[in-house]
Amino acid sequence: MSKNQVVVAASKPHTATLIFLHGLGDTGHGWAGTLAVLKPDYVKLICPTASSIPVTLNGGLRMPSWFDLRSLDITIPEDEEGIKTAAQSIHSLIQQEISNGIPAERIVLGGFSQGGALSLYVGLTGDVKLGGVIALSSWLPLHQKIQYEGLNKVSVLQCHGESDPMVQYAFGSLSSKLLKKHLSNYDFKSYSGLGHSSCPEELEDVKKFIVKVLP
């Protein structure tokens, strides 16, 4: 993870934190402005930036990426080592907030696309129970290696555009079906005509989720 991150302080006493991870090739600035507007005023926002690494999917070009993306084909083995290394860096960021006095249940972790995938993995494999996890236009990586027992209380919002040409809707739906089996506080929302992006309706759903889990 890059040392560069965008932090938007709470405008009222800081009682909760939202950590949001960008998608492939983006930076923390990509989502900071949008989320700063919709977050509650008692919530601190942290948008870290991934380190630049060669990405197989893009011909080996270096760009901000949480881990290597080898393909968008679900049959191709994932970058397990990279995913676990990235997860550890996010776990450390969460622990920093806990050390600063914010309980784990007052922390929401979210992300878009690759960042959403990492958020799901971190939220389901960490040693602490977070207040919630948000995954936009993404999927659950390394799903066969996650221990699902005891995860039923984790609150998760997964959102996906039905016209997504990058992370196809069917891919997100597969993750949704798996998560529904193991999580009781899980919600999957889809948006007609939405591609690999966000929309006002989705952002409103994100806002409602944050307020719900971080009252």
JSON list of C-alpha atoms in Angstrom, two decimals:
[
{"chain": "A", "resi": 1, "resn": "MET", "atom": "CA", "xyz": [0.00, 0.00, 0.00]},
{"chain": "A", "resi": 2, "resn": "SER", "atom": "CA", "xyz": [1.25, 3.46, -0.91]},
{"chain": "A", "resi": 3, "resn": "LYS", "atom": "CA", "xyz": [2.00, 5.98, 1.84]},
{"chain": "A", "resi": 4, "resn": "ASN", "atom": "CA", "xyz": [-0.34, 8.36, 0.04]},
{"chain": "A", "resi": 5, "resn": "GLN", "atom": "CA", "xyz": [-3.88, 8.36, 1.38]},
{"chain": "A", "resi": 6, "resn": "VAL", "atom": "CA", "xyz": [-6.74, 10.79, 1.54]},
{"chain": "A", "resi": 7, "resn": "VAL", "atom": "CA", "xyz": [-8.16, 11.48, 4.98]},
{"chain": "A", "resi": 8, "resn": "VAL", "atom": "CA", "xyz": [-11.32, 13.50, 5.56]},
{"chain": "A", "resi": 9, "resn": "ALA", "atom": "CA", "xyz": [-11.72, 14.27, 9.23]},
{"chain": "A", "resi": 10, "resn": "ALA", "atom": "CA", "xyz": [-15.02, 14.07, 11.06]},
{"chain": "A", "resi": 11, "resn": "SER", "atom": "CA", "xyz": [-16.61, 17.50, 11.45]},
{"chain": "A", "resi": 12, "resn": "LYS", "atom": "CA", "xyz": [-18.16, 16.44, 14.77]},
{"chain": "A", "resi": 13, "resn": "PRO", "atom": "CA", "xyz": [-16.61, 14.29, 17.52]},
{"chain": "A", "resi": 14, "resn": "HIS", "atom": "CA", "xyz": [-15.03, 11.31, 15.76]},
{"chain": "A", "resi": 15, "resn": "THR", "atom": "CA", "xyz": [-16.90, 8.16, 16.76]},
{"chain": "A", "resi": 16, "resn": "ALA", "atom": "CA", "xyz": [-16.63, 6.00, 13.62]},
{"chain": "A", "resi": 17, "resn": "THR", "atom": "CA", "xyz": [-14.43, 5.44, 10.58]},
{"chain": "A", "resi": 18, "resn": "LEU", "atom": "CA", "xyz": [-15.07, 4.53, 6.94]},
{"chain": "A", "resi": 19, "resn": "ILE", "atom": "CA", "xyz": [-12.15, 3.02, 5.01]},
{"chain": "A", "resi": 20, "resn": "PHE", "atom": "CA", "xyz": [-12.75, 2.80, 1.26]},
{"chain": "A", "resi": 21, "resn": "LEU", "atom": "CA", "xyz": [-10.52, 1.07, -1.30]},
{"chain": "A", "resi": 22, "resn": "HIS", "atom": "CA", "xyz": [-10.38, 2.25, -4.92]},
{"chain": "A", "resi": 23, "resn": "GLY", "atom": "CA", "xyz": [-10.44, 0.12, -8.07]},
{"chain": "A", "resi": 24, "resn": "LEU", "atom": "CA", "xyz": [-7.63, -0.89, -10.42]},
{"chain": "A", "resi": 25, "resn": "GLY", "atom": "CA", "xyz": [-5.56, 2.04, -11.70]},
{"chain": "A", "resi": 26, "resn": "ASP", "atom": "CA", "xyz": [-7.26, 4.59, -9.49]},
{"chain": "A", "resi": 27, "resn": "THR", "atom": "CA", "xyz": [-6.08, 6.36, -6.31]},
{"chain": "A", "resi": 28, "resn": "GLY", "atom": "CA", "xyz": [-7.62, 7.32, -2.99]},
{"chain": "A", "resi": 29, "resn": "HIS", "atom": "CA", "xyz": [-8.66, 10.63, -4.52]},
{"chain": "A", "resi": 30, "resn": "GLY", "atom": "CA", "xyz": [-11.00, 8.85, -6.94]},
{"chain": "A", "resi": 31, "resn": "TRP", "atom": "CA", "xyz": [-13.71, 8.22, -4.34]},
{"chain": "A", "resi": 32, "resn": "ALA", "atom": "CA", "xyz": [-12.83, 10.67, -1.57]},
{"chain": "A", "resi": 33, "resn": "GLY", "atom": "CA", "xyz": [-14.93, 13.57, -2.84]},
{"chain": "A", "resi": 34, "resn": "THR", "atom": "CA", "xyz": [-18.08, 11.51, -3.36]},
{"chain": "A", "resi": 35, "resn": "LEU", "atom": "CA", "xyz": [-17.85, 9.72, -0.02]},
{"chain": "A", "resi": 36, "resn": "ALA", "atom": "CA", "xyz": [-17.00, 12.88, 1.91]},
{"chain": "A", "resi": 37, "resn": "VAL", "atom": "CA", "xyz": [-20.38, 14.29, 0.90]},
{"chain": "A", "resi": 38, "resn": "LEU", "atom": "CA", "xyz": [-22.49, 11.28, 1.82]},
{"chain": "A", "resi": 39, "resn": "LYS", "atom": "CA", "xyz": [-20.79, 10.15, 5.06]},
{"chain": "A", "resi": 40, "resn": "PRO", "atom": "CA", "xyz": [-22.24, 11.21, 8.43]},
{"chain": "A", "resi": 41, "resn": "ASP", "atom": "CA", "xyz": [-20.38, 14.11, 10.05]},
{"chain": "A", "resi": 42, "resn": "TYR", "atom": "CA", "xyz": [-19.15, 11.96, 12.97]},
{"chain": "A", "resi": 43, "resn": "VAL", "atom": "CA", "xyz": [-17.38, 9.59, 10.57]},
{"chain": "A", "resi": 44, "resn": "LYS", "atom": "CA", "xyz": [-13.73, 9.92, 9.56]},
{"chain": "A", "resi": 45, "resn": "LEU", "atom": "CA", "xyz": [-13.02, 8.86, 5.97]},
{"chain": "A", "resi": 46, "resn": "ILE", "atom": "CA", "xyz": [-9.79, 7.14, 4.91]},
{"chain": "A", "resi": 47, "resn": "CYS", "atom": "CA", "xyz": [-9.14, 6.43, 1.21]},
{"chain": "A", "resi": 48, "resn": "PRO", "atom": "CA", "xyz": [-5.74, 4.74, 0.87]},
{"chain": "A", "resi": 49, "resn": "THR", "atom": "CA", "xyz": [-3.91, 4.30, -2.44]},
{"chain": "A", "resi": 50, "resn": "ALA", "atom": "CA", "xyz": [-2.54, 0.94, -3.57]},
{"chain": "A", "resi": 51, "resn": "SER", "atom": "CA", "xyz": [1.12, 0.62, -4.55]},
{"chain": "A", "resi": 52, "resn": "SER", "atom": "CA", "xyz": [1.91, 0.56, -8.28]},
{"chain": "A", "resi": 53, "resn": "ILE", "atom": "CA", "xyz": [2.68, -2.97, -9.47]},
{"chain": "A", "resi": 54, "resn": "PRO", "atom": "CA", "xyz": [2.76, -4.75, -12.86]},
{"chain": "A", "resi": 55, "resn": "VAL", "atom": "CA", "xyz": [-0.75, -5.98, -13.71]},
{"chain": "A", "resi": 56, "resn": "THR", "atom": "CA", "xyz": [-0.98, -9.10, -15.88]},
{"chain": "A", "resi": 57, "resn": "LEU", "atom": "CA", "xyz": [-4.48, -8.24, -17.11]},
{"chain": "A", "resi": 58, "resn": "ASN", "atom": "CA", "xyz": [-3.12, -5.00, -18.59]},
{"chain": "A", "resi": 59, "resn": "GLY", "atom": "CA", "xyz": [-0.08, -6.47, -20.27]},
{"chain": "A", "resi": 60, "resn": "GLY", "atom": "CA", "xyz": [2.25, -5.99, -17.33]},
{"chain": "A", "resi": 61, "resn": "LEU", "atom": "CA", "xyz": [1.81, -2.22, -17.12]},
{"chain": "A", "resi": 62, "resn": "ARG", "atom": "CA", "xyz": [2.48, -0.76, -13.69]},
{"chain": "A", "resi": 63, "resn": "MET", "atom": "CA", "xyz": [-0.44, 0.95, -12.00]},
{"chain": "A", "resi": 64, "resn": "PRO", "atom": "CA", "xyz": [-2.03, 1.26, -8.57]},
{"chain": "A", "resi": 65, "resn": "SER", "atom": "CA", "xyz": [-3.36, -2.21, -7.80]},
{"chain": "A", "resi": 66, "resn": "TRP", "atom": "CA", "xyz": [-4.09, -3.98, -4.53]},
{"chain": "A", "resi": 67, "resn": "PHE", "atom": "CA", "xyz": [-2.92, -7.28, -6.05]},
{"chain": "A", "resi": 68, "resn": "ASP", "atom": "CA", "xyz": [-2.22, -8.71, -9.49]},
{"chain": "A", "resi": 69, "resn": "LEU", "atom": "CA", "xyz": [-5.25, -9.30, -11.68]},
{"chain": "A", "resi": 70, "resn": "ARG", "atom": "CA", "xyz": [-4.39, -12.14, -14.03]},
{"chain": "A", "resi": 71, "resn": "SER", "atom": "CA", "xyz": [-7.76, -12.37, -15.77]},
{"chain": "A", "resi": 72, "resn": "LEU", "atom": "CA", "xyz": [-11.45, -11.63, -15.39]},
{"chain": "A", "resi": 73, "resn": "ASP", "atom": "CA", "xyz": [-12.11, -15.31, -16.09]},
{"chain": "A", "resi": 74, "resn": "ILE", "atom": "CA", "xyz": [-13.23, -17.00, -12.87]},
{"chain": "A", "resi": 75, "resn": "THR", "atom": "CA", "xyz": [-11.49, -20.24, -13.91]},
{"chain": "A", "resi": 76, "resn": "ILE", "atom": "CA", "xyz": [-8.02, -18.64, -13.81]},
{"chain": "A", "resi": 77, "resn": "PRO", "atom": "CA", "xyz": [-6.14, -19.01, -10.47]},
{"chain": "A", "resi": 78, "resn": "GLU", "atom": "CA", "xyz": [-6.07, -15.80, -8.43]},
{"chain": "A", "resi": 79, "resn": "ASP", "atom": "CA", "xyz": [-3.05, -14.00, -7.00]},
{"chain": "A", "resi": 80, "resn": "GLU", "atom": "CA", "xyz": [-3.41, -15.59, -3.57]},
{"chain": "A", "resi": 81, "resn": "GLU", "atom": "CA", "xyz": [-0.12, -14.28, -2.21]},
{"chain": "A", "resi": 82, "resn": "GLY", "atom": "CA", "xyz": [-0.85, -10.74, -3.40]},
{"chain": "A", "resi": 83, "resn": "ILE", "atom": "CA", "xyz": [-4.38, -10.79, -2.01]},
{"chain": "A", "resi": 84, "resn": "LYS", "atom": "CA", "xyz": [-3.18, -11.94, 1.40]},
{"chain": "A", "resi": 85, "resn": "THR", "atom": "CA", "xyz": [-0.37, -9.36, 1.47]},
{"chain": "A", "resi": 86, "resn": "ALA", "atom": "CA", "xyz": [-2.80, -6.58, 0.58]},
{"chain": "A", "resi": 87, "resn": "ALA", "atom": "CA", "xyz": [-5.26, -7.85, 3.19]},
{"chain": "A", "resi": 88, "resn": "GLN", "atom": "CA", "xyz": [-2.59, -7.64, 5.86]},
{"chain": "A", "resi": 89, "resn": "SER", "atom": "CA", "xyz": [-1.94, -3.99, 5.04]},
{"chain": "A", "resi": 90, "resn": "ILE", "atom": "CA", "xyz": [-5.64, -3.20, 5.39]},
{"chain": "A", "resi": 91, "resn": "HIS", "atom": "CA", "xyz": [-5.85, -5.18, 8.64]},
{"chain": "A", "resi": 92, "resn": "SER", "atom": "CA", "xyz": [-3.00, -2.98, 9.91]},
{"chain": "A", "resi": 93, "resn": "LEU", "atom": "CA", "xyz": [-4.89, 0.16, 8.91]},
{"chain": "A", "resi": 94, "resn": "ILE", "atom": "CA", "xyz": [-7.94, -1.09, 10.80]},
{"chain": "A", "resi": 95, "resn": "GLN", "atom": "CA", "xyz": [-5.79, -1.80, 13.85]},
{"chain": "A", "resi": 96, "resn": "GLN", "atom": "CA", "xyz": [-4.45, 1.76, 13.73]},
{"chain": "A", "resi": 97, "resn": "GLU", "atom": "CA", "xyz": [-8.00, 3.08, 14.01]},
{"chain": "A", "resi": 98, "resn": "ILE", "atom": "CA", "xyz": [-8.73, 0.69, 16.88]},
{"chain": "A", "resi": 99, "resn": "SER", "atom": "CA", "xyz": [-5.56, 1.87, 18.63]},
{"chain": "A", "resi": 100, "resn": "ASN", "atom": "CA", "xyz": [-6.81, 5.43, 18.19]},
{"chain": "A", "resi": 101, "resn": "GLY", "atom": "CA", "xyz": [-9.93, 4.58, 20.17]},
{"chain": "A", "resi": 102, "resn": "ILE", "atom": "CA", "xyz": [-12.44, 3.57, 17.49]},
{"chain": "A", "resi": 103, "resn": "PRO", "atom": "CA", "xyz": [-13.97, 0.14, 18.25]},
{"chain": "A", "resi": 104, "resn": "ALA", "atom": "CA", "xyz": [-13.95, -2.41, 15.40]},
{"chain": "A", "resi": 105, "resn": "GLU", "atom": "CA", "xyz": [-17.75, -2.40, 15.33]},
{"chain": "A", "resi": 106, "resn": "ARG", "atom": "CA", "xyz": [-17.59, 1.35, 14.56]},
{"chain": "A", "resi": 107, "resn": "ILE", "atom": "CA", "xyz": [-15.46, 0.78, 11.46]},
{"chain": "A", "resi": 108, "resn": "VAL", "atom": "CA", "xyz": [-16.89, 0.14, 7.99]},
{"chain": "A", "resi": 109, "resn": "LEU", "atom": "CA", "xyz": [-14.66, -1.16, 5.21]},
{"chain": "A", "resi": 110, "resn": "GLY", "atom": "CA", "xyz": [-15.70, -0.72, 1.59]},
{"chain": "A", "resi": 111, "resn": "GLY", "atom": "CA", "xyz": [-14.40, -0.59, -1.93]},
{"chain": "A", "resi": 112, "resn": "PHE", "atom": "CA", "xyz": [-15.10, -0.48, -5.63]},
{"chain": "A", "resi": 113, "resn": "SER", "atom": "CA", "xyz": [-14.23, -3.28, -8.09]},
{"chain": "A", "resi": 114, "resn": "GLN", "atom": "CA", "xyz": [-10.84, -4.72, -7.04]},
{"chain": "A", "resi": 115, "resn": "GLY", "atom": "CA", "xyz": [-11.05, -2.63, -3.87]},
{"chain": "A", "resi": 116, "resn": "GLY", "atom": "CA", "xyz": [-14.47, -4.07, -3.12]},
{"chain": "A", "resi": 117, "resn": "ALA", "atom": "CA", "xyz": [-13.15, -7.58, -3.61]},
{"chain": "A", "resi": 118, "resn": "LEU", "atom": "CA", "xyz": [-10.33, -6.93, -1.14]},
{"chain": "A", "resi": 119, "resn": "SER", "atom": "CA", "xyz": [-12.80, -5.38, 1.31]},
{"chain": "A", "resi": 120, "resn": "LEU", "atom": "CA", "xyz": [-14.94, -8.52, 1.24]},
{"chain": "A", "resi": 121, "resn": "TYR", "atom": "CA", "xyz": [-11.92, -10.73, 1.81]},
{"chain": "A", "resi": 122, "resn": "VAL", "atom": "CA", "xyz": [-10.60, -8.59, 4.67]},
{"chain": "A", "resi": 123, "resn": "GLY", "atom": "CA", "xyz": [-14.02, -8.27, 6.29]},
{"chain": "A", "resi": 124, "resn": "LEU", "atom": "CA", "xyz": [-14.52, -12.04, 6.27]},
{"chain": "A", "resi": 125, "resn": "THR", "atom": "CA", "xyz": [-11.02, -13.07, 7.36]},
{"chain": "A", "resi": 126, "resn": "GLY", "atom": "CA", "xyz": [-10.06, -10.55, 10.02]},
{"chain": "A", "resi": 127, "resn": "ASP", "atom": "CA", "xyz": [-9.67, -11.17, 13.75]},
{"chain": "A", "resi": 128, "resn": "VAL", "atom": "CA", "xyz": [-12.21, -8.46, 14.58]},
{"chain": "A", "resi": 129, "resn": "LYS", "atom": "CA", "xyz": [-15.86, -8.02, 13.63]},
{"chain": "A", "resi": 130, "resn": "LEU", "atom": "CA", "xyz": [-16.28, -4.81, 11.68]},
{"chain": "A", "resi": 131, "resn": "GLY", "atom": "CA", "xyz": [-19.38, -2.65, 11.72]},
{"chain": "A", "resi": 132, "resn": "GLY", "atom": "CA", "xyz": [-19.97, -3.45, 8.07]},
{"chain": "A", "resi": 133, "resn": "VAL", "atom": "CA", "xyz": [-18.51, -4.18, 4.64]},
{"chain": "A", "resi": 134, "resn": "ILE", "atom": "CA", "xyz": [-19.45, -2.50, 1.34]},
{"chain": "A", "resi": 135, "resn": "ALA", "atom": "CA", "xyz": [-18.58, -4.08, -2.02]},
{"chain": "A", "resi": 136, "resn": "LEU", "atom": "CA", "xyz": [-19.42, -2.22, -5.22]},
{"chain": "A", "resi": 137, "resn": "SER", "atom": "CA", "xyz": [-19.07, -3.86, -8.66]},
{"chain": "A", "resi": 138, "resn": "SER", "atom": "CA", "xyz": [-16.91, -6.59, -7.22]},
{"chain": "A", "resi": 139, "resn": "TRP", "atom": "CA", "xyz": [-16.59, -10.23, -6.21]},
{"chain": "A", "resi": 140, "resn": "LEU", "atom": "CA", "xyz": [-15.40, -12.43, -3.35]},
{"chain": "A", "resi": 141, "resn": "PRO", "atom": "CA", "xyz": [-11.79, -13.53, -3.97]},
{"chain": "A", "resi": 142, "resn": "LEU", "atom": "CA", "xyz": [-10.33, -16.82, -2.70]},
{"chain": "A", "resi": 143, "resn": "HIS", "atom": "CA", "xyz": [-13.86, -17.89, -1.78]},
{"chain": "A", "resi": 144, "resn": "GLN", "atom": "CA", "xyz": [-12.86, -21.56, -1.47]},
{"chain": "A", "resi": 145, "resn": "LYS", "atom": "CA", "xyz": [-10.33, -20.78, 1.27]},
{"chain": "A", "resi": 146, "resn": "ILE", "atom": "CA", "xyz": [-12.49, -18.71, 3.61]},
{"chain": "A", "resi": 147, "resn": "GLN", "atom": "CA", "xyz": [-13.72, -20.21, 6.88]},
{"chain": "A", "resi": 148, "resn": "TYR", "atom": "CA", "xyz": [-17.39, -19.20, 6.90]},
{"chain": "A", "resi": 149, "resn": "GLU", "atom": "CA", "xyz": [-18.29, -20.51, 10.33]},
{"chain": "A", "resi": 150, "resn": "GLY", "atom": "CA", "xyz": [-19.05, -17.69, 12.75]},
{"chain": "A", "resi": 151, "resn": "LEU", "atom": "CA", "xyz": [-19.40, -15.03, 10.03]},
{"chain": "A", "resi": 152, "resn": "ASN", "atom": "CA", "xyz": [-23.18, -14.86, 10.09]},
{"chain": "A", "resi": 153, "resn": "LYS", "atom": "CA", "xyz": [-23.21, -11.61, 12.08]},
{"chain": "A", "resi": 154, "resn": "VAL", "atom": "CA", "xyz": [-21.07, -9.61, 9.64]},
{"chain": "A", "resi": 155, "resn": "SER", "atom": "CA", "xyz": [-23.17, -6.93, 7.90]},
{"chain": "A", "resi": 156, "resn": "VAL", "atom": "CA", "xyz": [-22.44, -6.77, 4.16]},
{"chain": "A", "resi": 157, "resn": "LEU", "atom": "CA", "xyz": [-23.85, -4.63, 1.36]},
{"chain": "A", "resi": 158, "resn": "GLN", "atom": "CA", "xyz": [-22.97, -5.80, -2.15]},
{"chain": "A", "resi": 159, "resn": "CYS", "atom": "CA", "xyz": [-24.03, -3.69, -5.15]},
{"chain": "A", "resi": 160, "resn": "HIS", "atom": "CA", "xyz": [-23.64, -4.41, -8.86]},
{"chain": "A", "resi": 161, "resn": "GLY", "atom": "CA", "xyz": [-24.66, -2.86, -12.16]},
{"chain": "A", "resi": 162, "resn": "GLU", "atom": "CA", "xyz": [-26.55, -5.25, -14.40]},
{"chain": "A", "resi": 163, "resn": "SER", "atom": "CA", "xyz": [-24.70, -3.94, -17.49]},
{"chain": "A", "resi": 164, "resn": "ASP", "atom": "CA", "xyz": [-21.17, -4.11, -16.04]},
{"chain": "A", "resi": 165, "resn": "PRO", "atom": "CA", "xyz": [-18.79, -5.05, -18.91]},
{"chain": "A", "resi": 166, "resn": "MET", "atom": "CA", "xyz": [-15.70, -5.40, -16.70]},
{"chain": "A", "resi": 167, "resn": "VAL", "atom": "CA", "xyz": [-16.72, -7.35, -13.60]},
{"chain": "A", "resi": 168, "resn": "GLN", "atom": "CA", "xyz": [-19.73, -9.00, -15.14]},
{"chain": "A", "resi": 169, "resn": "TYR", "atom": "CA", "xyz": [-23.00, -9.06, -13.25]},
{"chain": "A", "resi": 170, "resn": "ALA", "atom": "CA", "xyz": [-23.03, -12.86, -13.39]},
{"chain": "A", "resi": 171, "resn": "PHE", "atom": "CA", "xyz": [-19.67, -12.89, -11.59]},
{"chain": "A", "resi": 172, "resn": "GLY", "atom": "CA", "xyz": [-21.02, -10.69, -8.79]},
{"chain": "A", "resi": 173, "resn": "SER", "atom": "CA", "xyz": [-24.16, -12.83, -8.60]},
{"chain": "A", "resi": 174, "resn": "LEU", "atom": "CA", "xyz": [-22.08, -15.97, -8.00]},
{"chain": "A", "resi": 175, "resn": "SER", "atom": "CA", "xyz": [-20.46, -14.30, -5.01]},
{"chain": "A", "resi": 176, "resn": "SER", "atom": "CA", "xyz": [-23.87, -13.12, -3.85]},
{"chain": "A", "resi": 177, "resn": "LYS", "atom": "CA", "xyz": [-25.32, -16.63, -3.87]},
{"chain": "A", "resi": 178, "resn": "LEU", "atom": "CA", "xyz": [-22.40, -17.88, -1.80]},
{"chain": "A", "resi": 179, "resn": "LEU", "atom": "CA", "xyz": [-22.57, -15.06, 0.73]},
{"chain": "A", "resi": 180, "resn": "LYS", "atom": "CA", "xyz": [-26.33, -15.43, 1.16]},
{"chain": "A", "resi": 181, "resn": "LYS", "atom": "CA", "xyz": [-25.73, -18.99, 2.36]},
{"chain": "A", "resi": 182, "resn": "HIS", "atom": "CA", "xyz": [-23.45, -17.89, 5.18]},
{"chain": "A", "resi": 183, "resn": "LEU", "atom": "CA", "xyz": [-24.43, -14.34, 6.16]},
{"chain": "A", "resi": 184, "resn": "SER", "atom": "CA", "xyz": [-27.69, -13.39, 7.85]},
{"chain": "A", "resi": 185, "resn": "ASN", "atom": "CA", "xyz": [-27.02, -9.63, 7.61]},
{"chain": "A", "resi": 186, "resn": "TYR", "atom": "CA", "xyz": [-26.36, -9.56, 3.88]},
{"chain": "A", "resi": 187, "resn": "ASP", "atom": "CA", "xyz": [-27.99, -7.48, 1.16]},
{"chain": "A", "resi": 188, "resn": "PHE", "atom": "CA", "xyz": [-27.42, -7.58, -2.61]},
{"chain": "A", "resi": 189, "resn": "LYS", "atom": "CA", "xyz": [-28.66, -4.72, -4.74]},
{"chain": "A", "resi": 190, "resn": "SER", "atom": "CA", "xyz": [-28.57, -4.50, -8.53]},
{"chain": "A", "resi": 191, "resn": "TYR", "atom": "CA", "xyz": [-29.08, -1.54, -10.86]},
{"chain": "A", "resi": 192, "resn": "SER", "atom": "CA", "xyz": [-30.59, -1.79, -14.33]},
{"chain": "A", "resi": 193, "resn": "GLY", "atom": "CA", "xyz": [-28.44, -0.24, -17.07]},
{"chain": "A", "resi": 194, "resn": "LEU", "atom": "CA", "xyz": [-25.50, 0.52, -14.77]},
{"chain": "A", "resi": 195, "resn": "GLY", "atom": "CA", "xyz": [-22.06, -0.39, -16.10]},
{"chain": "A", "resi": 196, "resn": "HIS", "atom": "CA", "xyz": [-18.75, -0.53, -14.23]},
{"chain": "A", "resi": 197, "resn": "SER", "atom": "CA", "xyz": [-19.50, 2.64, -12.32]},
{"chain": "A", "resi": 198, "resn": "SER", "atom": "CA", "xyz": [-21.80, 4.06, -9.67]},
{"chain": "A", "resi": 199, "resn": "CYS", "atom": "CA", "xyz": [-25.09, 5.92, -9.81]},
{"chain": "A", "resi": 200, "resn": "PRO", "atom": "CA", "xyz": [-27.14, 8.15, -7.48]},
{"chain": "A", "resi": 201, "resn": "GLU", "atom": "CA", "xyz": [-29.41, 5.25, -6.49]},
{"chain": "A", "resi": 202, "resn": "GLU", "atom": "CA", "xyz": [-26.45, 3.10, -5.51]},
{"chain": "A", "resi": 203, "resn": "LEU", "atom": "CA", "xyz": [-24.79, 5.91, -3.58]},
{"chain": "A", "resi": 204, "resn": "GLU", "atom": "CA", "xyz": [-28.03, 6.49, -1.68]},
{"chain": "A", "resi": 205, "resn": "ASP", "atom": "CA", "xyz": [-28.08, 2.79, -0.76]},
{"chain": "A", "resi": 206, "resn": "VAL", "atom": "CA", "xyz": [-24.49, 3.09, 0.45]},
{"chain": "A", "resi": 207, "resn": "LYS", "atom": "CA", "xyz": [-25.39, 6.12, 2.55]},
{"chain": "A", "resi": 208, "resn": "LYS", "atom": "CA", "xyz": [-28.34, 4.32, 4.13]},
{"chain": "A", "resi": 209, "resn": "PHE", "atom": "CA", "xyz": [-26.17, 1.29, 4.93]},
{"chain": "A", "resi": 210, "resn": "ILE", "atom": "CA", "xyz": [-23.50, 3.42, 6.61]},
{"chain": "A", "resi": 211, "resn": "VAL", "atom": "CA", "xyz": [-26.07, 5.22, 8.74]},
{"chain": "A", "resi": 212, "resn": "LYS", "atom": "CA", "xyz": [-27.68, 1.89, 9.65]},
{"chain": "A", "resi": 213, "resn": "VAL", "atom": "CA", "xyz": [-24.51, 0.15, 10.83]},
{"chain": "A", "resi": 214, "resn": "LEU", "atom": "CA", "xyz": [-22.86, 3.29, 12.25]},
{"chain": "A", "resi": 215, "resn": "PRO", "atom": "CA", "xyz": [-25.78, 5.08, 13.96]}
]
